[in-house]
PDB file of C-alpha atoms in Angstrom:
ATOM      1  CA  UNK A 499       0.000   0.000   0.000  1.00 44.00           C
ATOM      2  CA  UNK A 500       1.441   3.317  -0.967  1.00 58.00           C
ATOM      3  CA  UNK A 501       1.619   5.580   1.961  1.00 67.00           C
ATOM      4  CA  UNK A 502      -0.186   9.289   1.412  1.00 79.00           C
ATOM      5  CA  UNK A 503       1.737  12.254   2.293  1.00 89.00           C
ATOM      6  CA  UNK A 504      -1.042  14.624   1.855  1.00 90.00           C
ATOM      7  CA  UNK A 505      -4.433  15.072   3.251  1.00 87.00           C
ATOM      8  CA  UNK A 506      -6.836  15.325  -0.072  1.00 87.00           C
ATOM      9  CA  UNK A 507     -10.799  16.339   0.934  1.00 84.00           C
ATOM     10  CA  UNK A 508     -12.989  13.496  -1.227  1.00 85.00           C
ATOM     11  CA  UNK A 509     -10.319  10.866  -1.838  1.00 84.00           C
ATOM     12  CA  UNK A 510     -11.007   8.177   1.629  1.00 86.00           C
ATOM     13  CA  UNK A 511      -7.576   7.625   3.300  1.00 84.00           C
ATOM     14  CA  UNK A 512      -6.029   9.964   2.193  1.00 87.00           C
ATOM     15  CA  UNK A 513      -4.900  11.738   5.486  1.00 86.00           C
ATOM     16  CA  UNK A 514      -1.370  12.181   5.134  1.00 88.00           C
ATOM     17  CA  UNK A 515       0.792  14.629   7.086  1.00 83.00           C
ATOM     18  CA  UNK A 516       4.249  15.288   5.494  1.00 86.00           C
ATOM     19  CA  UNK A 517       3.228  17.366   3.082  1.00 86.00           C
ATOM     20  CA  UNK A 518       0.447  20.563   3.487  1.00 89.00           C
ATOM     21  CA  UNK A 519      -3.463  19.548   3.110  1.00 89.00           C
ATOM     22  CA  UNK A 520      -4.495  19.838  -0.718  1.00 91.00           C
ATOM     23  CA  UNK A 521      -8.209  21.383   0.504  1.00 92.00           C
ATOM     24  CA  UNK A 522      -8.966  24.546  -1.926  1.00 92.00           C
ATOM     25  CA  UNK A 523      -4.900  24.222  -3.175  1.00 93.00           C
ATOM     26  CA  UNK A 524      -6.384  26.394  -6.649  1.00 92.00           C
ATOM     27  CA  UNK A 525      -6.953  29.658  -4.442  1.00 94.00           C
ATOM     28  CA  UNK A 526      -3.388  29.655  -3.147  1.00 95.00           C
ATOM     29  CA  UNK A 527      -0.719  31.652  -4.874  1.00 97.00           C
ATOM     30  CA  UNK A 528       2.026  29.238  -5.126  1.00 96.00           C
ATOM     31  CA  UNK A 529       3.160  25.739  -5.438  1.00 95.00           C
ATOM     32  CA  UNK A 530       5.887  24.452  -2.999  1.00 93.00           C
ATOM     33  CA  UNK A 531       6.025  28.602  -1.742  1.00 93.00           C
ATOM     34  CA  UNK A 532       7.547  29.463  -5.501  1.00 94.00           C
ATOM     35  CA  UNK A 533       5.857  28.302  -8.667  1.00 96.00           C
ATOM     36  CA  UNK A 534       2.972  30.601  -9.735  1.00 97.00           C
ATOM     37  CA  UNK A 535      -0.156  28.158  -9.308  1.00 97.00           C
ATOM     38  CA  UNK A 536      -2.488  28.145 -12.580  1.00 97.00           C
ATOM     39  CA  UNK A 537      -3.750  24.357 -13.674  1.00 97.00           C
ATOM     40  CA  UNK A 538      -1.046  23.998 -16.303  1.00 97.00           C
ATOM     41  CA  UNK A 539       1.737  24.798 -13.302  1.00 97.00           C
ATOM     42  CA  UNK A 540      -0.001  22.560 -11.555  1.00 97.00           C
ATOM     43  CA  UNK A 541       0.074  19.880 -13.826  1.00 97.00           C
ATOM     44  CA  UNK A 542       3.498  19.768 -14.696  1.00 97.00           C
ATOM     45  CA  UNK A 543       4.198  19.991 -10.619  1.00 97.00           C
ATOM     46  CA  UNK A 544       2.420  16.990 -10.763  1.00 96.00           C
ATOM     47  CA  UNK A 545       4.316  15.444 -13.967  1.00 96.00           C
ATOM     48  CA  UNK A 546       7.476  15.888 -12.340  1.00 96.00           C
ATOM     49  CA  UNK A 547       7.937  18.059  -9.474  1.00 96.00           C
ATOM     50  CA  UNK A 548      11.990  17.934  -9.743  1.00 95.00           C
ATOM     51  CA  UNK A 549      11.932  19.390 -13.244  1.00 94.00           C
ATOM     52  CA  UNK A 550       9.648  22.030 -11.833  1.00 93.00           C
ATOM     53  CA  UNK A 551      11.443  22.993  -8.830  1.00 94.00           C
ATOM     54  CA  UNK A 552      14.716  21.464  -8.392  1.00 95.00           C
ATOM     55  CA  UNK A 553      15.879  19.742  -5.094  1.00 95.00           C
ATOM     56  CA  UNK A 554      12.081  20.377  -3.808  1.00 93.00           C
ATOM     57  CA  UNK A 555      11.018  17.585  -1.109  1.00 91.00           C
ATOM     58  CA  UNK A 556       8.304  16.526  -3.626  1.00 92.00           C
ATOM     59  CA  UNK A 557       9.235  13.077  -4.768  1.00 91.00           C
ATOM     60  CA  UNK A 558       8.418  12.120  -8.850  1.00 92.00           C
ATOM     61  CA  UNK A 559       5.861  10.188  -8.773  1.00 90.00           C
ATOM     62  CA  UNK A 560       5.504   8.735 -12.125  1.00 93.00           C
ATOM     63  CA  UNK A 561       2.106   9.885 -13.141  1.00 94.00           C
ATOM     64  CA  UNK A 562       2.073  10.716 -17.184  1.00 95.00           C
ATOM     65  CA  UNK A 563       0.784  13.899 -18.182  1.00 96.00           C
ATOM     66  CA  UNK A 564      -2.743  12.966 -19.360  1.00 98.00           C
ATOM     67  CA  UNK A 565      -3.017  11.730 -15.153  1.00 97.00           C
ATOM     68  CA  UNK A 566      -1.272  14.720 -13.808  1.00 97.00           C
ATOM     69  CA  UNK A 567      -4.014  17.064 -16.124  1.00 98.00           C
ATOM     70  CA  UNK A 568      -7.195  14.521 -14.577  1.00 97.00           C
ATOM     71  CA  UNK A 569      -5.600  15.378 -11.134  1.00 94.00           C
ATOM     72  CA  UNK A 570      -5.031  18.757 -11.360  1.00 96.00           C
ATOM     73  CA  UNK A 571      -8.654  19.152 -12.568  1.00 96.00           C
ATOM     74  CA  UNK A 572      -9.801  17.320  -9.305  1.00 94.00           C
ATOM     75  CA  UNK A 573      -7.758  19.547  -7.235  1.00 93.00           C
ATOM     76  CA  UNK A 574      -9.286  22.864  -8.576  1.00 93.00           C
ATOM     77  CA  UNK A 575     -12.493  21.580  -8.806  1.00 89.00           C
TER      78      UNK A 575
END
């Protein structure tokens, strides 16, 4: 079982604590406190968050692009 690192409203079990709660994450002004946040930021956070922000604590996660746009839609829905 993969372990969750964030706590994501509507997804059950997801509860994780390492990294900040997701709730309303499209009405904040940044990703990871530097990346302008707009969908197609968020999506490519998502893609590959090293490319995006170098050395971040955000592991890759190995989602393709088509699943990084689907959850970037859920999170700014």
């Amino acid at each position: 079982m993969r372990r969750l690192c964030h706590d994501i409203p509507g997804i059950a079990g997801a509860e994780g604590n390492v990294g900040p709660p997701l709730h309303r994450i499209g009405t904040r002004t940044y990703i990871a406190g530097y990346i302008q946040n707009s969908p197609d930021n968020m999506a490519d956070w998502i893609e590959d968050p090293q490319r995006a922000l170098p050395g971040n604590a955000m592991p890759r996660m190995g989602f393709p692009q088509k699943d990084a746009r689907d959850i970037t839609a859920f999170l700014y829905r």
